[in-house]
Short mmCIF file of C-alpha atoms in Angstrom, two decimals:
data_model
loop_
_atom_site.label_atom_id
_atom_site.label_comp_id
_atom_site.label_asym_id
_atom_site.label_seq_id
_atom_site.Cartn_x
_atom_site.Cartn_y
_atom_site.Cartn_z
CA UNK C 9 10.80 66.70 24.54
CA UNK C 10 14.03 68.62 23.28
CA UNK C 11 17.46 68.13 25.16
CA UNK C 12 16.89 70.67 27.19
CA UNK C 13 14.61 69.27 28.27
CA UNK C 14 16.20 65.77 29.08
CA UNK C 15 18.07 65.60 31.68
CA UNK C 16 22.45 64.32 30.91
CA UNK C 17 24.40 61.80 32.37
CA UNK C 18 28.57 63.17 34.22
CA UNK C 19 30.77 60.66 32.72
CA UNK C 20 30.19 57.31 35.40
CA UNK C 21 33.52 54.70 35.06
CA UNK C 22 33.28 51.95 32.00
CA UNK C 23 33.36 49.05 34.72
CA UNK C 24 30.26 49.99 37.05
CA UNK C 25 28.36 46.76 39.38
CA UNK C 26 25.03 48.30 37.22
CA UNK C 27 26.66 48.00 34.09
CA UNK C 28 27.68 44.10 34.96
CA UNK C 29 26.80 41.43 32.17
CA UNK C 30 24.76 38.43 34.58
CA UNK C 31 27.69 35.45 33.89
CA UNK C 32 25.54 31.83 32.68
CA UNK C 33 26.18 29.68 35.98
CA UNK C 34 24.63 26.51 34.86
CA UNK C 35 22.88 24.97 32.07
CA UNK C 36 19.48 25.91 32.84
CA UNK C 37 21.16 29.32 32.28
CA UNK C 38 22.33 28.12 28.88
CA UNK C 39 18.98 27.17 27.63
CA UNK C 40 17.35 30.25 28.87
CA UNK C 41 20.28 31.52 26.97
CA UNK C 42 19.60 30.32 23.66
CA UNK C 43 16.05 29.14 23.69
CA UNK C 44 14.66 33.25 23.81
CA UNK C 45 13.17 34.69 21.67
CA UNK C 46 15.46 36.60 18.33
CA UNK C 47 13.59 40.32 20.00
CA UNK C 48 14.72 40.33 23.03
CA UNK C 49 17.93 39.19 21.84
CA UNK C 50 20.60 42.05 23.76
CA UNK C 51 24.18 42.98 21.13
CA UNK C 52 26.12 41.34 23.34
CA UNK C 53 23.83 38.09 23.10
CA UNK C 54 26.05 36.56 20.81
CA UNK C 55 29.74 36.73 22.78
CA UNK C 56 27.48 34.96 25.93
CA UNK C 57 26.43 32.63 23.97
CA UNK C 58 29.32 30.46 22.82
CA UNK C 59 31.26 31.76 25.62
CA UNK C 60 28.86 29.38 27.56
CA UNK C 61 28.48 26.82 25.48
CA UNK C 62 32.39 26.11 25.66
CA UNK C 63 32.56 26.34 29.69
CA UNK C 64 29.21 24.06 29.72
CA UNK C 65 29.03 21.48 26.94
CA UNK C 66 31.49 19.31 29.31
CA UNK C 67 28.47 19.53 32.04
CA UNK C 68 25.34 18.77 29.21
CA UNK C 69 24.13 15.15 29.33
CA UNK C 70 21.85 13.00 27.05
CA UNK C 71 18.64 14.64 29.08
CA UNK C 72 20.02 18.69 28.80
CA UNK C 73 20.27 18.09 24.93
CA UNK C 74 16.21 17.27 25.01
CA UNK C 75 15.69 19.96 26.86
CA UNK C 76 17.36 22.53 24.66
CA UNK C 77 15.62 21.25 21.55
CA UNK C 78 13.44 24.64 21.34
CA UNK C 79 16.96 26.34 20.98
CA UNK C 80 17.30 23.53 18.26
CA UNK C 81 14.36 23.91 16.10
CA UNK C 82 14.52 28.20 17.17
CA UNK C 83 17.61 28.10 15.34
CA UNK C 84 16.32 25.21 12.06
CA UNK C 85 13.06 28.15 11.31
CA UNK C 86 15.66 30.72 10.89
CA UNK C 87 17.51 29.06 8.86
CA UNK C 88 13.77 28.84 6.62
CA UNK C 89 13.58 31.85 7.16
CA UNK C 90 10.60 31.86 8.71
CA UNK C 91 11.56 34.29 11.86
CA UNK C 92 11.31 37.76 11.34
CA UNK C 93 13.37 40.67 12.50
CA UNK C 94 16.57 38.23 11.92
CA UNK C 95 20.61 39.68 10.99
CA UNK C 96 22.94 37.78 9.66
CA UNK C 97 24.26 37.18 13.15
CA UNK C 98 20.96 35.60 13.71
CA UNK C 99 21.85 33.57 10.56
CA UNK C 100 25.39 33.07 11.78
CA UNK C 101 24.26 31.85 15.17
CA UNK C 102 21.03 29.99 14.59
CA UNK C 103 23.75 28.39 12.22
CA UNK C 104 26.36 27.68 15.48
CA UNK C 105 23.61 25.96 16.92
CA UNK C 106 22.62 23.70 14.36
CA UNK C 107 25.94 22.06 14.15
CA UNK C 108 26.26 22.37 17.86
CA UNK C 109 23.13 19.80 18.09
CA UNK C 110 25.46 17.84 15.99
CA UNK C 111 27.99 17.18 17.95
CA UNK C 112 25.91 16.02 20.63
CA UNK C 113 24.11 13.95 18.53
CA UNK C 114 27.58 12.17 17.69
CA UNK C 115 28.46 12.15 21.75
CA UNK C 116 25.63 10.44 22.62
CA UNK C 117 24.59 8.20 20.33
CA UNK C 118 21.51 9.94 19.44
CA UNK C 119 20.96 10.52 23.06
CA UNK C 120 17.31 10.49 23.90
CA UNK C 121 14.04 9.40 22.29
CA UNK C 122 13.33 12.88 21.56
CA UNK C 123 15.96 14.16 20.49
CA UNK C 124 16.70 11.60 18.38
CA UNK C 125 13.79 11.66 16.57
CA UNK C 126 13.88 15.08 16.31
CA UNK C 127 17.36 14.68 14.52
CA UNK C 128 16.64 12.96 12.25
CA UNK C 129 13.46 14.59 11.08
CA UNK C 130 14.81 18.30 11.49
CA UNK C 131 18.28 19.12 11.29
CA UNK C 132 20.20 16.19 8.94
CA UNK C 133 18.41 18.67 5.80
CA UNK C 134 20.30 21.09 7.60
CA UNK C 135 23.64 21.43 7.03
CA UNK C 136 23.97 24.99 9.47
CA UNK C 137 27.75 26.93 8.69
CA UNK C 138 27.87 24.49 5.56
CA UNK C 139 24.67 25.98 4.15
CA UNK C 140 24.71 28.67 0.79
CA UNK C 141 23.19 31.01 4.03
CA UNK C 142 25.32 31.09 6.16
CA UNK C 143 28.78 31.30 4.15
CA UNK C 144 27.55 34.78 3.33
CA UNK C 145 26.80 35.78 6.39
CA UNK C 146 30.03 34.39 7.61
CA UNK C 147 31.78 35.91 4.97
CA UNK C 148 29.90 40.04 5.92
CA UNK C 149 30.75 38.78 9.33
CA UNK C 150 34.53 37.69 9.16
CA UNK C 151 35.89 38.08 12.94
CA UNK C 152 32.46 36.21 14.33
CA UNK C 153 32.86 33.78 10.89
CA UNK C 154 37.20 33.14 13.27
CA UNK C 155 35.66 33.10 17.00
CA UNK C 156 32.97 30.52 16.06
CA UNK C 157 35.49 28.27 13.47
CA UNK C 158 37.16 27.83 16.82
CA UNK C 159 34.49 27.61 19.32
CA UNK C 160 33.19 24.77 17.35
CA UNK C 161 36.31 23.03 17.79
CA UNK C 162 37.05 24.15 21.21
CA UNK C 163 33.67 22.21 22.55
CA UNK C 164 34.66 19.31 20.12
CA UNK C 165 37.30 19.18 22.76
CA UNK C 166 35.86 19.97 25.43
CA UNK C 167 38.69 22.21 25.88
CA UNK C 168 36.83 24.54 28.59
CA UNK C 169 39.57 27.81 28.66
CA UNK C 170 37.79 31.50 27.80
CA UNK C 171 36.56 32.90 25.16
CA UNK C 172 38.64 36.21 25.96
CA UNK C 173 36.40 39.25 23.94
CA UNK C 174 33.95 37.95 25.48
CA UNK C 175 32.30 41.54 27.47
CA UNK C 176 31.13 41.71 31.32
CA UNK C 177 29.45 45.14 30.94
CA UNK C 178 27.04 46.67 28.95
CA UNK C 179 26.90 47.33 25.66
CA UNK C 180 30.81 45.21 25.47
CA UNK C 181 33.62 46.48 27.15
CA UNK C 182 35.97 43.62 29.52
CA UNK C 183 36.58 44.85 32.79
CA UNK C 184 40.51 45.47 32.39
CA UNK C 185 41.18 42.95 35.76
CA UNK C 186 39.20 39.77 34.70
CA UNK C 187 41.19 40.27 30.73
CA UNK C 188 44.23 39.15 32.73
CA UNK C 189 42.94 36.24 34.58
CA UNK C 190 41.64 34.90 31.43
CA UNK C 191 45.96 35.89 30.02
CA UNK C 192 46.16 33.91 33.24
CA UNK C 193 43.95 31.01 32.40
CA UNK C 194 46.21 30.26 29.04
CA UNK C 195 49.06 30.19 30.50
CA UNK C 196 49.02 28.67 33.46
CA UNK C 197 47.22 25.67 30.52
CA UNK C 198 50.94 26.32 28.20
CA UNK C 199 48.51 27.20 25.63
CA UNK C 200 47.82 30.03 22.60
CA UNK C 201 45.52 32.46 22.99
CA UNK C 202 43.55 33.02 19.50
CA UNK C 203 45.06 36.33 17.45
CA UNK C 204 41.01 37.32 16.34
CA UNK C 205 40.04 37.02 19.92
CA UNK C 206 42.63 38.69 21.57
CA UNK C 207 42.21 42.05 18.82
CA UNK C 208 38.62 42.23 19.19
CA UNK C 209 39.53 41.23 23.46
CA UNK C 210 42.07 44.09 23.50
CA UNK C 211 39.61 46.53 21.59
CA UNK C 212 36.85 46.41 24.08
CA UNK C 213 39.58 46.38 27.20
CA UNK C 214 38.17 49.29 29.32
CA UNK C 215 41.31 51.49 29.57
CA UNK C 216 39.45 54.65 32.11
CA UNK C 217 41.16 52.83 35.41
CA UNK C 218 43.86 50.78 34.69
CA UNK C 219 46.00 50.40 37.95
CA UNK C 220 44.13 47.21 39.64
CA UNK C 221 44.48 44.95 36.37
CA UNK C 222 47.66 46.60 35.58
CA UNK C 223 49.96 45.39 39.28
CA UNK C 224 47.74 42.43 38.55
CA UNK C 225 49.14 41.74 35.13
CA UNK C 226 52.47 42.28 36.14
CA UNK C 227 52.37 40.48 39.32
CA UNK C 228 50.24 37.17 37.55
CA UNK C 229 51.30 37.36 33.52
CA UNK C 230 55.26 36.62 31.88
CA UNK C 231 56.04 37.46 28.44
CA UNK C 232 54.91 38.69 25.85
CA UNK C 233 51.37 38.94 27.02
CA UNK C 234 52.78 40.88 29.93
CA UNK C 235 55.31 43.09 28.87
CA UNK C 236 51.59 43.54 26.14
CA UNK C 237 49.12 44.70 28.98
CA UNK C 238 51.76 46.68 30.66
CA UNK C 239 51.92 49.01 27.75
CA UNK C 240 48.47 49.03 27.01
CA UNK C 241 47.20 50.24 30.41
CA UNK C 242 49.89 52.37 31.67
CA UNK C 243 49.00 55.87 29.90
CA UNK C 244 52.79 55.98 29.94
CA UNK C 245 54.69 52.99 28.80
CA UNK C 246 56.05 52.45 25.44
CA UNK C 247 56.01 49.45 23.91
CA UNK C 248 58.93 46.18 25.07
CA UNK C 249 59.98 43.10 24.10
CA UNK C 250 60.49 40.84 21.41
CA UNK C 251 56.87 41.11 19.18
CA UNK C 252 56.57 37.65 18.23
CA UNK C 253 52.70 38.36 18.21
CA UNK C 254 52.30 41.60 15.81
CA UNK C 255 49.16 41.43 15.24
CA UNK C 256 48.19 42.24 18.96
CA UNK C 257 51.11 45.47 19.86
CA UNK C 258 49.61 47.53 17.31
CA UNK C 259 45.61 46.66 17.45
CA UNK C 260 46.83 47.79 21.11
CA UNK C 261 48.41 50.27 19.66
CA UNK C 262 45.62 51.45 18.72
CA UNK C 263 43.66 51.46 20.78
CA UNK C 264 45.62 53.10 22.82
CA UNK C 265 45.98 56.07 20.67
CA UNK C 266 45.42 55.62 17.91
CA UNK C 267 46.80 59.11 16.71
CA UNK C 268 51.07 57.95 18.06
CA UNK C 269 53.03 56.27 15.73
CA UNK C 270 55.40 54.21 17.78
CA UNK C 271 58.90 53.93 15.47
CA UNK C 272 58.55 50.71 17.83
CA UNK C 273 56.57 48.88 15.11
CA UNK C 274 58.14 50.65 12.12
CA UNK C 275 59.34 46.67 11.21
CA UNK C 276 56.08 46.00 10.61
CA UNK C 277 53.60 45.36 8.33
CA UNK C 278 50.75 47.38 9.28
CA UNK C 279 53.19 49.83 9.59
CA UNK C 280 53.63 50.43 5.96
CA UNK C 281 49.79 50.94 5.01
CA UNK C 282 48.92 55.21 4.74
CA UNK C 283 47.50 54.49 8.28
CA UNK C 284 45.10 56.79 7.34
CA UNK C 285 42.87 52.31 6.75
CA UNK C 286 43.72 51.38 10.01
CA UNK C 287 42.00 54.03 12.67
CA UNK C 288 39.63 55.56 10.27
CA UNK C 289 40.88 59.51 9.87
CA UNK C 290 40.53 59.88 5.93
CA UNK C 291 38.79 63.05 5.30
CA UNK C 292 35.63 63.64 3.18
CA UNK C 293 34.99 66.71 0.64
CA UNK C 294 31.66 66.99 -2.14
CA UNK C 295 32.38 66.23 -5.04
CA UNK C 296 30.07 68.36 -7.96
CA UNK C 297 28.86 67.45 -10.31
CA UNK C 298 27.12 68.35 -13.07
CA UNK C 299 24.33 67.27 -14.92
CA UNK C 300 21.84 68.73 -18.11
CA UNK C 301 19.76 71.16 -18.32
CA UNK C 302 22.31 73.20 -15.05
CA UNK C 303 21.36 70.60 -13.05
CA UNK C 304 23.59 70.92 -10.29
CA UNK C 305 24.10 67.14 -8.02
CA UNK C 306 25.98 67.66 -4.86
CA UNK C 307 27.74 64.23 -3.28
CA UNK C 308 29.51 63.17 -0.08
CA UNK C 309 32.41 61.38 -0.02
CA UNK C 310 36.46 59.83 1.28
CA UNK C 311 39.17 60.78 -0.15
CA UNK C 312 40.93 58.29 0.49
CA UNK C 313 44.35 58.52 0.21
CA UNK C 314 46.47 56.28 -2.32
CA UNK C 315 47.46 52.76 -1.33
CA UNK C 316 49.25 49.54 -2.85
CA UNK C 317 47.05 47.55 -0.34
CA UNK C 318 44.07 50.16 -2.34
CA UNK C 319 41.56 49.62 -4.33
CA UNK C 320 40.59 52.94 -6.03
CA UNK C 321 38.14 53.54 -8.79
CA UNK C 322 36.61 56.23 -10.30
CA UNK C 323 33.29 56.19 -12.29
CA UNK C 324 31.16 58.66 -14.13
CA UNK C 325 34.04 61.30 -14.18
CA UNK C 326 34.37 60.32 -10.35
CA UNK C 327 30.62 60.75 -9.28
CA UNK C 328 30.65 56.69 -8.00
CA UNK C 329 33.70 56.52 -6.02
CA UNK C 330 35.00 52.64 -5.12
CA UNK C 331 36.90 52.08 -2.71
CA UNK C 332 38.71 47.99 -2.78
CA UNK C 333 40.91 47.73 0.59
CA UNK C 334 43.23 44.15 1.00
CA UNK C 335 44.02 43.34 4.26
CA UNK C 336 48.50 42.96 4.55
CA UNK C 337 49.59 40.56 5.95
CA UNK C 338 48.37 36.35 5.92
CA UNK C 339 47.35 37.77 9.96
CA UNK C 340 45.59 40.35 9.36
CA UNK C 341 44.26 43.54 11.69
CA UNK C 342 40.66 43.32 13.45
CA UNK C 343 40.70 47.23 11.68
CA UNK C 344 41.58 45.91 8.60
CA UNK C 345 38.62 43.39 8.58
CA UNK C 346 36.25 45.95 8.58
CA UNK C 347 36.56 47.10 5.59
CA UNK C 348 34.72 44.27 3.95
CA UNK C 349 31.80 44.82 7.02
CA UNK C 350 28.40 44.91 5.05
CA UNK C 351 26.23 47.66 6.26
CA UNK C 352 22.49 46.17 8.01
CA UNK C 353 20.75 47.49 10.77
CA UNK C 354 19.71 44.82 12.37
CA UNK C 355 23.34 43.58 12.41
CA UNK C 356 25.51 46.96 12.86
CA UNK C 357 24.98 48.20 16.94
CA UNK C 358 27.17 43.99 17.13
CA UNK C 359 29.89 45.30 14.69
CA UNK C 360 30.29 48.47 16.43
CA UNK C 361 30.65 46.83 19.01
CA UNK C 362 32.85 44.33 18.45
CA UNK C 363 35.82 47.37 18.95
CA UNK C 364 33.99 50.19 21.30
CA UNK C 365 37.41 52.30 21.41
CA UNK C 366 38.00 52.36 18.16
CA UNK C 367 34.81 52.24 16.29
CA UNK C 368 36.21 55.31 13.58
CA UNK C 369 37.19 52.74 10.95
CA UNK C 370 33.11 51.46 10.12
CA UNK C 371 32.69 55.38 11.00
CA UNK C 372 33.92 55.92 7.75
CA UNK C 373 32.68 52.34 5.93
CA UNK C 374 29.43 53.86 6.61
CA UNK C 375 30.60 57.43 5.85
CA UNK C 376 31.70 56.29 1.94
CA UNK C 377 29.03 52.96 1.09
CA UNK C 378 25.77 55.21 2.30
CA UNK C 379 26.22 59.03 2.89
CA UNK C 380 26.23 59.98 -0.32
CA UNK C 381 23.07 62.71 -1.84
CA UNK C 382 21.83 65.21 1.24
CA UNK C 383 17.67 64.87 0.30
CA UNK C 384 17.42 61.85 -1.22
CA UNK C 385 15.21 59.87 2.61
CA UNK C 386 16.76 56.05 2.72
CA UNK C 387 14.81 54.86 5.36
CA UNK C 388 16.98 52.58 6.16
CA UNK C 389 20.20 54.76 6.23
CA UNK C 390 18.46 56.84 9.11
CA UNK C 391 17.36 53.60 10.68
CA UNK C 392 22.03 53.04 10.10
CA UNK C 393 22.66 56.53 11.04
CA UNK C 394 19.75 55.77 14.83
CA UNK C 395 21.95 53.26 15.61
CA UNK C 396 25.25 53.88 14.85
CA UNK C 397 24.26 57.11 17.45
CA UNK C 398 22.91 55.43 19.52
CA UNK C 399 25.50 52.82 20.22
CA UNK C 400 28.42 56.25 20.60
CA UNK C 401 26.27 57.77 23.05
CA UNK C 402 27.13 54.74 25.22
CA UNK C 403 30.64 54.25 24.03
CA UNK C 404 34.28 56.50 25.56
CA UNK C 405 36.48 56.59 22.94
CA UNK C 406 38.98 59.03 21.64
CA UNK C 407 36.87 61.81 19.28
CA UNK C 408 39.18 61.57 15.98
CA UNK C 409 38.11 63.79 12.52
CA UNK C 410 35.78 60.49 10.78
CA UNK C 411 33.06 61.33 14.28
CA UNK C 412 33.34 64.42 14.45
CA UNK C 413 32.63 64.16 10.44
CA UNK C 414 30.10 61.68 10.72
CA UNK C 415 28.46 63.50 13.88
CA UNK C 416 28.76 66.82 11.58
CA UNK C 417 26.86 64.74 8.64
CA UNK C 418 24.07 63.54 11.58
CA UNK C 419 23.33 67.79 12.47
CA UNK C 420 22.80 68.32 8.72
CA UNK C 421 21.11 65.35 7.81
CA UNK C 422 17.53 65.08 5.77
CA UNK C 423 15.88 62.75 8.63
CA UNK C 424 14.06 65.46 11.84
CA UNK C 425 14.92 62.08 14.21
CA UNK C 426 18.83 61.93 13.17
CA UNK C 427 19.72 65.29 13.08
CA UNK C 428 18.05 65.76 16.92
CA UNK C 429 19.98 62.39 17.56
CA UNK C 430 22.67 63.75 16.57
CA UNK C 431 21.99 67.43 18.61
CA UNK C 432 21.99 65.08 22.09
CA UNK C 433 25.18 63.46 21.64
CA UNK C 434 26.83 66.71 21.07
CA UNK C 435 25.17 67.63 24.13
CA UNK C 436 25.68 64.42 25.79
CA UNK C 437 29.90 64.79 25.16
CA UNK C 438 29.85 68.71 25.80
CA UNK C 439 28.45 67.55 29.52
CA UNK C 440 31.29 65.35 29.59
CA UNK C 441 33.36 67.13 28.29
CA UNK C 442 34.62 65.48 25.51
CA UNK C 443 33.71 67.60 22.18
CA UNK C 444 35.54 70.01 20.40
CA UNK C 445 32.40 71.67 19.01
CA UNK C 446 34.39 74.16 16.99
CA UNK C 447 36.63 70.61 14.66
CA UNK C 448 33.36 69.91 14.95
CA UNK C 449 32.06 73.62 13.22
CA UNK C 450 35.07 72.67 10.53
CA UNK C 451 34.30 70.99 9.53
CA UNK C 452 30.07 72.00 9.14
CA UNK C 453 32.29 74.76 7.31
CA UNK C 454 33.99 72.95 4.56
CA UNK C 455 30.80 70.97 3.55
CA UNK C 456 28.67 73.81 3.53
CA UNK C 457 30.53 75.63 1.83
CA UNK C 458 29.48 73.81 -1.41
CA UNK C 459 26.22 74.44 0.04
CA UNK C 460 25.78 70.01 -0.05
CA UNK C 461 22.83 70.29 2.75
CA UNK C 462 20.32 72.96 3.01
CA UNK C 463 20.99 75.12 5.92
CA UNK C 464 17.86 75.75 7.21
CA UNK C 465 18.12 72.34 8.65
CA UNK C 466 20.79 73.09 10.79
CA UNK C 467 20.08 76.92 11.74
CA UNK C 468 16.52 75.11 13.38
CA UNK C 469 18.36 72.86 15.19
CA UNK C 470 20.36 75.15 16.82
CA UNK C 471 17.91 77.82 17.91
CA UNK C 472 15.17 74.31 18.34
CA UNK C 473 18.26 72.13 20.55
CA UNK C 474 21.44 72.72 21.10
CA UNK C 475 20.78 76.51 22.90
CA UNK C 476 19.55 76.60 25.87
CA UNK C 477 21.10 73.38 27.81
CA UNK C 478 23.09 75.25 29.87
CA UNK C 479 25.71 77.87 30.51
CA UNK C 480 28.78 75.61 28.98
CA UNK C 481 27.03 74.27 26.26
CA UNK C 482 26.27 77.59 24.72
CA UNK C 483 29.88 78.34 24.80
CA UNK C 484 30.43 75.51 22.79
CA UNK C 485 27.74 75.73 20.44
CA UNK C 486 29.14 79.39 19.98
CA UNK C 487 32.83 78.27 19.37
CA UNK C 488 31.04 75.82 16.56
CA UNK C 489 28.92 78.70 15.11
CA UNK C 490 32.19 81.10 14.78
CA UNK C 491 34.07 78.07 12.80
CA UNK C 492 31.67 77.31 10.84
CA UNK C 493 30.57 80.53 9.61
CA UNK C 494 34.93 80.87 8.61
CA UNK C 495 34.27 77.93 6.96
CA UNK C 496 32.12 79.31 4.27
CA UNK C 497 33.08 80.87 1.66
CA UNK C 498 32.77 84.77 0.95
CA UNK C 499 30.00 84.72 -2.68
CA UNK C 500 27.02 83.66 -0.31
CA UNK C 501 25.45 80.81 0.11
CA UNK C 502 21.70 79.96 0.11
CA UNK C 503 20.01 80.56 3.07
CA UNK C 504 22.86 82.34 4.82
CA UNK C 505 20.64 84.68 6.70
CA UNK C 506 19.11 81.64 8.66
CA UNK C 507 22.68 80.09 10.10
CA UNK C 508 23.25 84.00 10.67
CA UNK C 509 20.19 84.65 12.83
CA UNK C 510 21.29 81.74 15.13
CA UNK C 511 24.53 82.38 15.54
CA UNK C 512 22.84 86.48 16.77
CA UNK C 513 20.97 84.53 18.87
CA UNK C 514 24.14 82.94 20.55
CA UNK C 515 25.10 85.81 20.75
CA UNK C 516 22.56 87.82 22.90
CA UNK C 517 22.67 84.76 24.71
CA UNK C 518 25.97 84.77 26.05
CA UNK C 519 26.62 87.96 25.79
CA UNK C 520 28.68 87.83 23.01
CA UNK C 521 31.24 89.83 19.99
CA UNK C 522 32.98 88.79 17.73
CA UNK C 523 36.75 88.80 18.13
CA UNK C 524 38.15 86.75 15.10
CA UNK C 525 39.02 88.91 11.90
CA UNK C 526 38.88 86.74 9.97
CA UNK C 527 34.63 86.19 10.82
CA UNK C 528 35.07 90.23 10.86
CA UNK C 529 36.26 90.19 7.23
CA UNK C 530 33.64 87.85 5.80
CA UNK C 531 30.52 89.03 7.85
CA UNK C 532 31.66 92.92 6.04
CA UNK C 533 32.07 91.01 3.37
CA UNK C 534 28.91 89.30 3.69
CA UNK C 535 27.29 92.49 4.43
CA UNK C 536 27.10 94.28 1.40
CA UNK C 537 24.62 92.27 0.23
CA UNK C 538 21.57 93.98 0.60
CA UNK C 539 19.43 90.10 1.94
CA UNK C 540 22.24 90.07 4.45
CA UNK C 541 22.87 93.71 5.62
CA UNK C 542 20.72 94.04 8.59
CA UNK C 543 21.42 90.48 10.31
CA UNK C 544 25.01 91.50 9.65
CA UNK C 545 24.90 95.18 11.54
CA UNK C 546 23.59 93.36 15.22
CA UNK C 547 26.15 90.88 14.24
CA UNK C 548 28.39 93.90 14.23
#
């Protein structure tokens, strides 16, 4: 079914009742949550499990540990590689649950005979988060590693202060009022929130409607955290006060307005880093690699700026590019940890949803490590792209150049399903009034000026999936094609005729004529080619 036949959603508030994630109210709900099969887990499952354990653990009795045996058995099987469809974050959760079983065993001196026998015979041989299998998962996904360590400590201390970062609404948003209330609990307990937990919360808090949260923060909070949330929730506010929590302030600034350089943060170590590594807005280019016997490879890669915290290695004459990023402070920003993330399809949505307000660094990571050859039909990459596009459709963030670059790359993908889903994403954001089609077209022109991908892929997408969705979409499509064509060289690229034919159809639908002087000049130049004369005459 083409896009034009699908019903597209208009912009709606991020925090609304039908998107609310049900809270685990009691022990029965917790046992059900930790026992459900892997294939039923939603993206927020891991967050919900650890948050619920912190809150409910003090009420767990010895007999309750016995009721949890099925969950601990599933965790054991995951650690033994006996469960299919498992991601590394599932391994992380399994190791965490095994260690939690150890907490129960120690607290209740063996609990019931059934639990004692199960634990002694099955779990003592496993080492939970200390196992080599779990350690690999933790190294690859450091934010969750840090949360797991912090939560284990809280459980042992029976500290029920809430995690700040637990989502309240799908897919991973936090109600800003709830964030204020959670911080108020810390304030009342005279306790300091975990820095990384707080950064994830700032990266997840919904910022589209914050008036109620702004009033509540102003009234109920005090000190630096009050000033931090007043800055974040008020679009016009500048940062104020003593900046003792520099990582939190920097994260808030990047979430609120990634394109704004706040002079108040000039003394922060993070401000010395090339900002592109914190926002993900790193340009791309096509590297043309001439091989023996006249063959040519065209490789798409990032153009990472030089920086003292970045090591860049070029191999094979620039054909392969390796970038290593080192955080600039002993308290790294959440976005800095992303540069060491692994790209695995089973975990990718959960990683993207660590920062729904600012996922561009993760998009840059995906482009850096996996997107190179337009002809290589990589099944795993296609799955990563489909997960990414599906996740982006659920989010409402500021589309910087990297997000537009990623969309352009997907519109040129070798995989037809990826191309179609990218076109659907474009169409949905056009309807919301949040798509800069002209800018996407410019990026397409930059990439295709080097003939990175067969141009007919995109030309077919235009006529089959992007045209005649609505008059508004047709207008945006014309802008996209105008800027795309304007970015191509005077020497006609291969199969340019197919793209010009698609452009002609869009112009006819919109009853438009080309008025842009630079494109008119290009068209006349291309018209000197006998194969293009007829289609050029139709356009002119």
